[in-house]
Amino acid sequence: ASPNPFTTATRIGFALARTGQVGVKIYDVQGRLVRALDETRFDAGNAAIAWDCREADGRRVAPGVFFYRVNLDGQTAGHGKLVTLTR
């Protein structure tokens, strides 16, 4: 993800070996789903999905550590850690 750490938004990048539906899910440190970013069809190659540091209901998340999971066609294809700083 870049930038990471970040204050208002970040882009979660990935490289795909094949075309497919990609979705990203953001979790807090307790494992609670914070946001499921829209699934989008991407062609093979490099791509990214942006996260605006907001929960599903539109509220900004508190500063802290979050985890993301990238899914390709419903299967986990990658994961990582995000750090949000003071708003």
Short mmCIF file of C-alpha atoms in Angstrom, two decimals:
data_model
loop_
_atom_site.label_atom_id
_atom_site.label_comp_id
_atom_site.label_asym_id
_atom_site.label_seq_id
_atom_site.Cartn_x
_atom_site.Cartn_y
_atom_site.Cartn_z
CA ALA A 1 0.00 0.00 0.00
CA SER A 2 1.21 3.48 -0.73
CA PRO A 3 1.47 5.71 1.12
CA ASN A 4 1.75 3.69 4.29
CA PRO A 5 1.49 5.07 6.94
CA PHE A 6 -1.11 7.58 5.73
CA THR A 7 -3.60 10.15 7.01
CA THR A 8 -6.49 10.44 4.53
CA ALA A 9 -6.17 7.83 1.77
CA THR A 10 -3.98 5.05 0.43
CA ARG A 11 -3.79 2.86 -2.66
CA ILE A 12 -3.47 -0.90 -2.29
CA GLY A 13 -1.50 -2.14 -5.27
CA PHE A 14 -1.26 -5.65 -6.67
CA ALA A 15 -0.01 -7.53 -9.71
CA LEU A 16 -2.35 -9.99 -11.40
CA ALA A 17 -1.16 -12.96 -13.42
CA ARG A 18 -4.62 -13.24 -15.00
CA THR A 19 -7.81 -11.27 -15.52
CA GLY A 20 -10.33 -11.55 -12.69
CA GLN A 21 -12.64 -9.95 -10.13
CA VAL A 22 -10.64 -8.23 -7.41
CA GLY A 23 -11.96 -7.07 -4.06
CA VAL A 24 -10.23 -5.70 -0.98
CA LYS A 25 -11.44 -6.09 2.59
CA ILE A 26 -10.14 -3.92 5.43
CA TYR A 27 -10.12 -5.27 9.02
CA ASP A 28 -9.32 -3.69 12.38
CA VAL A 29 -6.95 -5.27 14.93
CA GLN A 30 -9.85 -7.22 16.49
CA GLY A 31 -10.58 -8.83 13.12
CA ARG A 32 -13.78 -6.85 12.56
CA LEU A 33 -14.57 -6.08 8.93
CA VAL A 34 -14.28 -2.30 8.58
CA ARG A 35 -14.89 -1.95 4.85
CA ALA A 36 -15.32 -4.14 1.80
CA LEU A 37 -14.14 -2.21 -1.24
CA ASP A 38 -16.10 -2.82 -4.43
CA GLU A 39 -15.16 -5.84 -6.46
CA THR A 40 -13.90 -4.76 -9.85
CA ARG A 41 -12.76 -6.70 -12.90
CA PHE A 42 -9.10 -6.09 -13.71
CA ASP A 43 -6.97 -7.31 -16.57
CA ALA A 44 -3.67 -9.08 -15.90
CA GLY A 45 -0.89 -6.71 -14.85
CA ASN A 46 -0.42 -4.05 -12.20
CA ALA A 47 -3.44 -2.33 -10.64
CA ALA A 48 -4.57 -0.66 -7.41
CA ILE A 49 -7.70 0.00 -5.37
CA ALA A 50 -7.98 3.17 -3.24
CA TRP A 51 -9.22 3.33 0.34
CA ASP A 52 -10.38 6.70 1.68
CA CYS A 53 -9.87 5.77 5.35
CA ARG A 54 -13.62 5.42 5.88
CA GLU A 55 -15.79 2.67 7.28
CA ALA A 56 -18.72 1.24 5.34
CA ASP A 57 -21.09 3.80 6.92
CA GLY A 58 -18.90 6.72 5.79
CA ARG A 59 -17.29 7.54 9.15
CA ARG A 60 -13.52 8.06 9.18
CA VAL A 61 -11.64 5.38 11.04
CA ALA A 62 -9.63 6.28 14.13
CA PRO A 63 -5.86 6.34 13.76
CA GLY A 64 -4.30 2.92 14.23
CA VAL A 65 -3.37 -0.37 12.60
CA PHE A 66 -5.56 -2.12 10.03
CA PHE A 67 -5.12 -5.18 7.87
CA TYR A 68 -6.23 -5.78 4.30
CA ARG A 69 -6.93 -8.86 2.23
CA VAL A 70 -6.94 -8.82 -1.56
CA ASN A 71 -9.23 -11.41 -3.13
CA LEU A 72 -9.07 -12.59 -6.74
CA ASP A 73 -12.21 -14.39 -7.90
CA GLY A 74 -13.17 -15.05 -4.26
CA GLN A 75 -9.80 -16.49 -3.22
CA THR A 76 -7.20 -14.73 -1.06
CA ALA A 77 -4.45 -13.44 -3.33
CA GLY A 78 -2.55 -11.16 -0.92
CA HIS A 79 -2.65 -9.34 2.38
CA GLY A 80 -0.86 -6.66 4.35
CA LYS A 81 -0.88 -4.12 7.16
CA LEU A 82 -1.95 -0.46 7.01
CA VAL A 83 -1.19 2.28 9.52
CA THR A 84 -3.35 5.40 9.73
CA LEU A 85 -1.97 8.46 11.49
CA THR A 86 -3.67 11.33 13.31
CA ARG A 87 -6.39 12.94 11.21
#
